[in-house]
PDB file of C-alpha atoms in Angstrom:
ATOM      1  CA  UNK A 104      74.230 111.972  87.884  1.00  0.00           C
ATOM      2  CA  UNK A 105      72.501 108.569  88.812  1.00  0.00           C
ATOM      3  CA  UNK A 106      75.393 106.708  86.907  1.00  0.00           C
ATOM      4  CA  UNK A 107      78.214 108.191  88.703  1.00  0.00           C
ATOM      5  CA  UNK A 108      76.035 107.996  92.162  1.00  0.00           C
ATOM      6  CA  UNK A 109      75.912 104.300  91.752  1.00  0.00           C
ATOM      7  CA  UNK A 110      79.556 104.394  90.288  1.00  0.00           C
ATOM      8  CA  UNK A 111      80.553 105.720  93.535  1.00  0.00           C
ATOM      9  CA  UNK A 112      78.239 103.074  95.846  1.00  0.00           C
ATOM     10  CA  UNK A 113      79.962 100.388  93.622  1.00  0.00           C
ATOM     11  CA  UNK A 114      83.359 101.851  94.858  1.00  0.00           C
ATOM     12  CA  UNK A 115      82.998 102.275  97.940  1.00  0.00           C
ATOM     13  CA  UNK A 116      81.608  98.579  98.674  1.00  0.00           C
ATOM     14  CA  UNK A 117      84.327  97.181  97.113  1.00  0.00           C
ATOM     15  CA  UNK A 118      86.785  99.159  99.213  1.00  0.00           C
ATOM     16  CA  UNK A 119      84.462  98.013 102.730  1.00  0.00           C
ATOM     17  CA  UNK A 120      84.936  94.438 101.129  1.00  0.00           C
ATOM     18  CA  UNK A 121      88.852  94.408 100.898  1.00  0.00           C
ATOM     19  CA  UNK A 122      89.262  96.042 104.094  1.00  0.00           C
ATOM     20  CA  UNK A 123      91.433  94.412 106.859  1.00  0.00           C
ATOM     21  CA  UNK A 124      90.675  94.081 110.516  1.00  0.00           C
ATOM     22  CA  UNK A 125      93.695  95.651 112.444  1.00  0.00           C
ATOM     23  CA  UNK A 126      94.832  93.993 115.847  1.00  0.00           C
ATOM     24  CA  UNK A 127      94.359  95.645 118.717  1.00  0.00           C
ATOM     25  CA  UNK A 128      97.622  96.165 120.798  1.00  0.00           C
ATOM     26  CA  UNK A 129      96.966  94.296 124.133  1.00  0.00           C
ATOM     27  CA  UNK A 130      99.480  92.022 124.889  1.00  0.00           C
ATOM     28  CA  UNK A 131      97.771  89.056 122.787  1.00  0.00           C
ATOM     29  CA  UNK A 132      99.563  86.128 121.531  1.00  0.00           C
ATOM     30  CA  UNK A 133      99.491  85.149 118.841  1.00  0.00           C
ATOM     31  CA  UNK A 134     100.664  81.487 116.516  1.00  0.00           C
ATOM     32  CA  UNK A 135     101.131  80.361 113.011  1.00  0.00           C
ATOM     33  CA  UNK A 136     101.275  76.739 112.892  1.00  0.00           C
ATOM     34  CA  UNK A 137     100.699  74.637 109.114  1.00  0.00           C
ATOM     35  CA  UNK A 138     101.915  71.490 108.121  1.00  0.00           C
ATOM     36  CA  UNK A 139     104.076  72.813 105.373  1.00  0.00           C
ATOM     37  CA  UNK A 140     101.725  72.398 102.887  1.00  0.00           C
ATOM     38  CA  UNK A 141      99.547  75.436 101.481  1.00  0.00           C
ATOM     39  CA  UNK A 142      97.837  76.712 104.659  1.00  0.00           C
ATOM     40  CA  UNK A 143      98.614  78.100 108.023  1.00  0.00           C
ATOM     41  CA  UNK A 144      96.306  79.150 110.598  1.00  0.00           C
ATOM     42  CA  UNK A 145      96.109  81.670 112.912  1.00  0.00           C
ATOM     43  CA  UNK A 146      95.444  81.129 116.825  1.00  0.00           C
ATOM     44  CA  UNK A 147      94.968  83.585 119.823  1.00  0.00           C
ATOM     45  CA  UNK A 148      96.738  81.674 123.067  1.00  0.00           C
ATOM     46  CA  UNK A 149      95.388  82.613 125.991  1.00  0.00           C
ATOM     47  CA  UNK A 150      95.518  80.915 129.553  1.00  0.00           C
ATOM     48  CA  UNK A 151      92.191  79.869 131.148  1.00  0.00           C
ATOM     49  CA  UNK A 152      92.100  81.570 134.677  1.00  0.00           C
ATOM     50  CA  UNK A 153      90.601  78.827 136.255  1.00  0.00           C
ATOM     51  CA  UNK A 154      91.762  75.911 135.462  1.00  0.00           C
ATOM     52  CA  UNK A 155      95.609  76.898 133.740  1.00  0.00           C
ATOM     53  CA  UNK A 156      95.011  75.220 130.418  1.00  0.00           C
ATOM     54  CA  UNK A 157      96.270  76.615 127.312  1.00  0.00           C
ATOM     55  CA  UNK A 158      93.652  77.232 124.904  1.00  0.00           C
ATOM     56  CA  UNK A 159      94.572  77.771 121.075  1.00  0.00           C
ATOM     57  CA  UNK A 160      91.274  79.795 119.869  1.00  0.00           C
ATOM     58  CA  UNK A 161      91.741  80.000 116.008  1.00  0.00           C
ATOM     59  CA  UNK A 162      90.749  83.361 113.972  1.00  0.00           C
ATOM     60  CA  UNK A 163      87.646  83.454 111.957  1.00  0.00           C
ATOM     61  CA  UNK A 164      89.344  82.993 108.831  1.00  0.00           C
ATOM     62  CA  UNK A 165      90.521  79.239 109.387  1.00  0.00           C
ATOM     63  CA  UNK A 166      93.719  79.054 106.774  1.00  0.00           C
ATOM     64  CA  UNK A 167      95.323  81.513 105.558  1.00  0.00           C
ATOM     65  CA  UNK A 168      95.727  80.498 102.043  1.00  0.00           C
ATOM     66  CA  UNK A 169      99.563  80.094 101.976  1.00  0.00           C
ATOM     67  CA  UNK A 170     102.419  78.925 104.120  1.00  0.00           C
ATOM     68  CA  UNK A 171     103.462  81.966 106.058  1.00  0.00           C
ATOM     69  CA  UNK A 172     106.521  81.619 108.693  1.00  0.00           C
ATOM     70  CA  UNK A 173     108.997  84.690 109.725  1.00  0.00           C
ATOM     71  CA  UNK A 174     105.828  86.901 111.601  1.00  0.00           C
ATOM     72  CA  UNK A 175     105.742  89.762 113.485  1.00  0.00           C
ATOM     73  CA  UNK A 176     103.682  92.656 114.599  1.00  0.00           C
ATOM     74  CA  UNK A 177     103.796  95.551 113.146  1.00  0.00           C
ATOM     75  CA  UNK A 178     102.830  98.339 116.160  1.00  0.00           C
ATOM     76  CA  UNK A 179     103.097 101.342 113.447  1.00  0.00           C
ATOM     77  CA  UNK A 180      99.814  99.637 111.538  1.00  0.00           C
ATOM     78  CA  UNK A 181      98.711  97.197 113.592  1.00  0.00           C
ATOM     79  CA  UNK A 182      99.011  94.300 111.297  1.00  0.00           C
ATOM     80  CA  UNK A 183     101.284  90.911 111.041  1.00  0.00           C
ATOM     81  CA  UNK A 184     103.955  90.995 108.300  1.00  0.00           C
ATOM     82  CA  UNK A 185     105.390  87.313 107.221  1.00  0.00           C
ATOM     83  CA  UNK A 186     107.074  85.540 104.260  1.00  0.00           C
ATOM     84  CA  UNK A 187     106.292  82.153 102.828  1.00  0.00           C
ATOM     85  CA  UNK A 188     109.194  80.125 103.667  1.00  0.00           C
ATOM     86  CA  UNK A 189     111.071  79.317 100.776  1.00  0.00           C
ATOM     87  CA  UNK A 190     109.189  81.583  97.993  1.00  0.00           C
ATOM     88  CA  UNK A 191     109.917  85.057  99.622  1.00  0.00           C
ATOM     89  CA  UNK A 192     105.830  85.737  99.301  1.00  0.00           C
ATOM     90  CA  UNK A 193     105.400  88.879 101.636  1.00  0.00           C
ATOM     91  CA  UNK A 194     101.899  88.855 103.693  1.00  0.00           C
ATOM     92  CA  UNK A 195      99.946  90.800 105.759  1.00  0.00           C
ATOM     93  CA  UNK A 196      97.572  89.264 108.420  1.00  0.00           C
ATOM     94  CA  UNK A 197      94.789  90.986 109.623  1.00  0.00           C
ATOM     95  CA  UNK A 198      92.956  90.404 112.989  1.00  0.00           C
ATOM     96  CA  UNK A 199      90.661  87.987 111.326  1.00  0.00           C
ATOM     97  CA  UNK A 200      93.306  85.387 110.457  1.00  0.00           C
ATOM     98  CA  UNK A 201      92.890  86.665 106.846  1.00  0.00           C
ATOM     99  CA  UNK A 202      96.310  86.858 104.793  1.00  0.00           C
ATOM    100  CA  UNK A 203      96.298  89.208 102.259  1.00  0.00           C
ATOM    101  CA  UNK A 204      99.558  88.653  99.287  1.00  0.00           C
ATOM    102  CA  UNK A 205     101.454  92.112  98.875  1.00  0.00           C
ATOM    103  CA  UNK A 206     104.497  91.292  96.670  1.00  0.00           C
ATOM    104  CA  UNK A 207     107.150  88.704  96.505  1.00  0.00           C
ATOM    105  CA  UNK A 208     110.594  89.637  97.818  1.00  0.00           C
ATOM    106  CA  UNK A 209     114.163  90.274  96.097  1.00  0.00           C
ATOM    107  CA  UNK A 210     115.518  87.906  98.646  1.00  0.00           C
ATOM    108  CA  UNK A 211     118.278  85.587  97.262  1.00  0.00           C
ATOM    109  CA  UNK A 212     117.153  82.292  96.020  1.00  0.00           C
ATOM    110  CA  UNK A 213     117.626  78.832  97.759  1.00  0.00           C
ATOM    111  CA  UNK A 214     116.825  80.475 101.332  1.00  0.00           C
ATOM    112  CA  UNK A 215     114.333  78.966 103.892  1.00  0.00           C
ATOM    113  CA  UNK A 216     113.196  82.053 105.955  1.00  0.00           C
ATOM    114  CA  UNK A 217     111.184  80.387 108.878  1.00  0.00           C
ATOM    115  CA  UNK A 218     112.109  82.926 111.789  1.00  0.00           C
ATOM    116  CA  UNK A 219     111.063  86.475 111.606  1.00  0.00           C
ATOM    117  CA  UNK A 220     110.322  89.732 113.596  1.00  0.00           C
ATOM    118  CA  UNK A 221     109.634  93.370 113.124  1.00  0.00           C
ATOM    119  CA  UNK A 222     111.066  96.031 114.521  1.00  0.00           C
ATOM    120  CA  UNK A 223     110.077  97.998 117.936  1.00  0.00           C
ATOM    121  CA  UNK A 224     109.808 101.325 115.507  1.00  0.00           C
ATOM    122  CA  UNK A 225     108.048  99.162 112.618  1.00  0.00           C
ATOM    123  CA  UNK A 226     110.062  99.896 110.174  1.00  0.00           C
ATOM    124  CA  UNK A 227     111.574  96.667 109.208  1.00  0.00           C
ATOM    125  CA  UNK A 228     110.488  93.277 109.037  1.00  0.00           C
ATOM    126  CA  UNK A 229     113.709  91.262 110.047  1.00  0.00           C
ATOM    127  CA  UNK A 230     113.853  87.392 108.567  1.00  0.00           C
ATOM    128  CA  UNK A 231     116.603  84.944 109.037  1.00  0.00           C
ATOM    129  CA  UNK A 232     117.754  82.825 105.928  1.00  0.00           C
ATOM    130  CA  UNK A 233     119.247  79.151 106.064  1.00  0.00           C
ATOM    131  CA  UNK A 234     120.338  77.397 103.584  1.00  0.00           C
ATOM    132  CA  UNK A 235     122.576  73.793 103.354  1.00  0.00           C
ATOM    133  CA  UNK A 236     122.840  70.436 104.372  1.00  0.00           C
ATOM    134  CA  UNK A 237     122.419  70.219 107.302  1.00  0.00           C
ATOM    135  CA  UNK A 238     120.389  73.854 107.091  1.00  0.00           C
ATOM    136  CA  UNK A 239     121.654  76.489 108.973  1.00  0.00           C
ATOM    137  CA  UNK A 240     121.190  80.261 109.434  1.00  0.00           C
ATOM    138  CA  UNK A 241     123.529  81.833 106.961  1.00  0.00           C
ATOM    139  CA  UNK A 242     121.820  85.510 106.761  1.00  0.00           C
ATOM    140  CA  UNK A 243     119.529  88.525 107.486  1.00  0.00           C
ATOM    141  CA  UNK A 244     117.124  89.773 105.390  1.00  0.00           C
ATOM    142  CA  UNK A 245     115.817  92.893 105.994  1.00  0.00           C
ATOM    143  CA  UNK A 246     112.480  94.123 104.567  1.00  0.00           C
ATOM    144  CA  UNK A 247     111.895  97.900 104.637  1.00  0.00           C
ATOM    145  CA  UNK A 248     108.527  97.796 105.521  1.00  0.00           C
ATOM    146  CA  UNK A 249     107.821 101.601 104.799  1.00  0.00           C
ATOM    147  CA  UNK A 250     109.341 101.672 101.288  1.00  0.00           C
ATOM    148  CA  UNK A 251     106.555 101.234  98.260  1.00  0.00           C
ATOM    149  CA  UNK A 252     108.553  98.692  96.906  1.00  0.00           C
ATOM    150  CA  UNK A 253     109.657  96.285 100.151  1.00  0.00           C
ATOM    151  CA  UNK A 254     113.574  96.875  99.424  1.00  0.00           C
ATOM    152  CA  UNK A 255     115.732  93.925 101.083  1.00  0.00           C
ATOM    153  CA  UNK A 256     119.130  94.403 102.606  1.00  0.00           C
ATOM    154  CA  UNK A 257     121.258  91.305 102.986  1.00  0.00           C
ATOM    155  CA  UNK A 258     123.788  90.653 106.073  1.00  0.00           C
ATOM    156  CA  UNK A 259     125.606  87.476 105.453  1.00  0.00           C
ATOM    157  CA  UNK A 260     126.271  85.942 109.515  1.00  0.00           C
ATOM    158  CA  UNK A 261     128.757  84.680 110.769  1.00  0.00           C
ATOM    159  CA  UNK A 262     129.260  82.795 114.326  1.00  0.00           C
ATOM    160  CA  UNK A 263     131.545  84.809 116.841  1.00  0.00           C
ATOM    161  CA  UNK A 264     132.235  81.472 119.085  1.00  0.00           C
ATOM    162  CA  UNK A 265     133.574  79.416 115.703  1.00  0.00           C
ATOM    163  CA  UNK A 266     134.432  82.387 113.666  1.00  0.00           C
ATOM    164  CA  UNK A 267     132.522  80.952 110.748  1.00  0.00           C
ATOM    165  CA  UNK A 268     129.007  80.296 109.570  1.00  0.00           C
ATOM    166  CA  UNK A 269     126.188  79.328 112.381  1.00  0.00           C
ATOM    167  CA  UNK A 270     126.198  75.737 112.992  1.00  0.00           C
ATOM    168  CA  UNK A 271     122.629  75.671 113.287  1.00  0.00           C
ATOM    169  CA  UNK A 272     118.738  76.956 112.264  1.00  0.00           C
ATOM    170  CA  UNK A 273     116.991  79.129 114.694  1.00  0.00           C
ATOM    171  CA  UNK A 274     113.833  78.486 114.749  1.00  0.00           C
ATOM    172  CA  UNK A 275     112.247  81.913 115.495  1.00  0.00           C
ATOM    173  CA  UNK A 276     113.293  85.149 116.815  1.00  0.00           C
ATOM    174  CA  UNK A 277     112.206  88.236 119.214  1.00  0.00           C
ATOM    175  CA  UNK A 278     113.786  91.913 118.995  1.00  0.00           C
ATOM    176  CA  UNK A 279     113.866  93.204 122.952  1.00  0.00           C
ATOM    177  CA  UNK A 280     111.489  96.004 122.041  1.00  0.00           C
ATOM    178  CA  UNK A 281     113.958  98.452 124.454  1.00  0.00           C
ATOM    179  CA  UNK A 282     117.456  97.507 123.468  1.00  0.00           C
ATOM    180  CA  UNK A 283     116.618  96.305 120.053  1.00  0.00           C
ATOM    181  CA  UNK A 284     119.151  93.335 120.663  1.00  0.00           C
ATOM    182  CA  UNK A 285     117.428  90.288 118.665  1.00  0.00           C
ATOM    183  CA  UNK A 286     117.511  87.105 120.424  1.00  0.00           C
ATOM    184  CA  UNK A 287     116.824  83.380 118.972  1.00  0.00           C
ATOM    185  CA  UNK A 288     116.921  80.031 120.034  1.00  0.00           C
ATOM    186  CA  UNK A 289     118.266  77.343 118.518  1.00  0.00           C
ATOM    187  CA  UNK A 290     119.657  73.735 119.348  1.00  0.00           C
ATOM    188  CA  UNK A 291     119.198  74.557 123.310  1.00  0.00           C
ATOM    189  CA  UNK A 292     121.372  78.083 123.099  1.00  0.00           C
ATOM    190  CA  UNK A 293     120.195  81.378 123.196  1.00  0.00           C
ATOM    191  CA  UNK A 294     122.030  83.238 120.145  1.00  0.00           C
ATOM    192  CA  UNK A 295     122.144  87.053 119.904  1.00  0.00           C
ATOM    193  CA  UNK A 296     122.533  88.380 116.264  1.00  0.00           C
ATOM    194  CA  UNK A 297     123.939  91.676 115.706  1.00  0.00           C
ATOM    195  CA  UNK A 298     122.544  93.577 112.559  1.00  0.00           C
ATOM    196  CA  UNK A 299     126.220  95.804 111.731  1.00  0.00           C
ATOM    197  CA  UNK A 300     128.168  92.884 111.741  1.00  0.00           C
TER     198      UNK A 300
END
């Protein structure tokens, strides 16, 4: 009786030890900035009242560990969900800056996925893929978020002014929480993508 009394201590420090720190949903900002290399750090913006300055106030954990791009909150957990750029590692970031690996993704390969959001219901984790010379947005990815095994749907984009492929990278995007219309910017423009077609 001991044995399994200490069995279960054991266990149950161990699960206190890999637990992560939700977000709390209050209108924070939030950045990922890294150099490209290995590590990318968290930071809370927020505006001093007093003065105006902009003050980047990193999260306790100070890198993350990996090059992370493509975030975005996840309101149905309370977590951020991104990708490494061109690996298709799939992340979750808890309130402490921590990054914690889940599973890399069945994206295809030769895709830089640097802008990223999640759906208003939290359901998927939406990613734009580039690829080329010069690179430019050439798909969606779309990570189901609630299936066990991450499934990703591809949408291959096209440009509706040109009629072909995007003539250039976005570099990050925002779903309108109400609509669900996804916007980006890129090059100066402000680019809608639609997910049907």
């Amino acid at each position: 009786m001991k044995q399994l009394y200490i069995i279960c201590l054991f266990l149950l420090s161990i699960n206190t030890l890999s637990a992560q720190t939700p977000f709390v949903c209050d209108g924070a900002f939030y950045l990922s900035l890294g150099t490209g290399g290995t590590n990318t750090t968290f930071y809370e913006v927020t505006v001093d009242n007093v003065t105006g300055n902009v003050l980047f106030n990193s999260l306790a954990a100070a890198n993350s560990g990996a090059s992370i791009n493509g975030i975005g909150y996840r309101i149905t957990d309370n977590f951020i969900y991104g990708v490494t750029s061109n690996s298709g590692g799939l992340y979750r970031i808890d309130a402490t800056g921590q990054s914690f690996f889940i599973q890399n993704l069945n994206t295809p390969t030769g895709y830089s996925m640097i802008a990223g959001d999640v759906t208003p219901d939290g359901n998927t984790l939406i990613l734009l893929g580039s690829t080329g010379n010069p690179t430019v947005d050439q798909a969606i990815f779309e990570v189901d978020l609630t299936s066990p095994t991450y499934n990703v749907t591809t949408i291959n984009l096209t440009s509706q002014s040109t009629g072909g492929l995007l003539t250039s990278r976005t570099a990050d995007i925002a779903i309108d929480p109400i609509t669900g219309t996804i916007y980006g910017f890129t090059d100066g423009q402000l680019v809608t993508y639609d997910r049907n077609t």
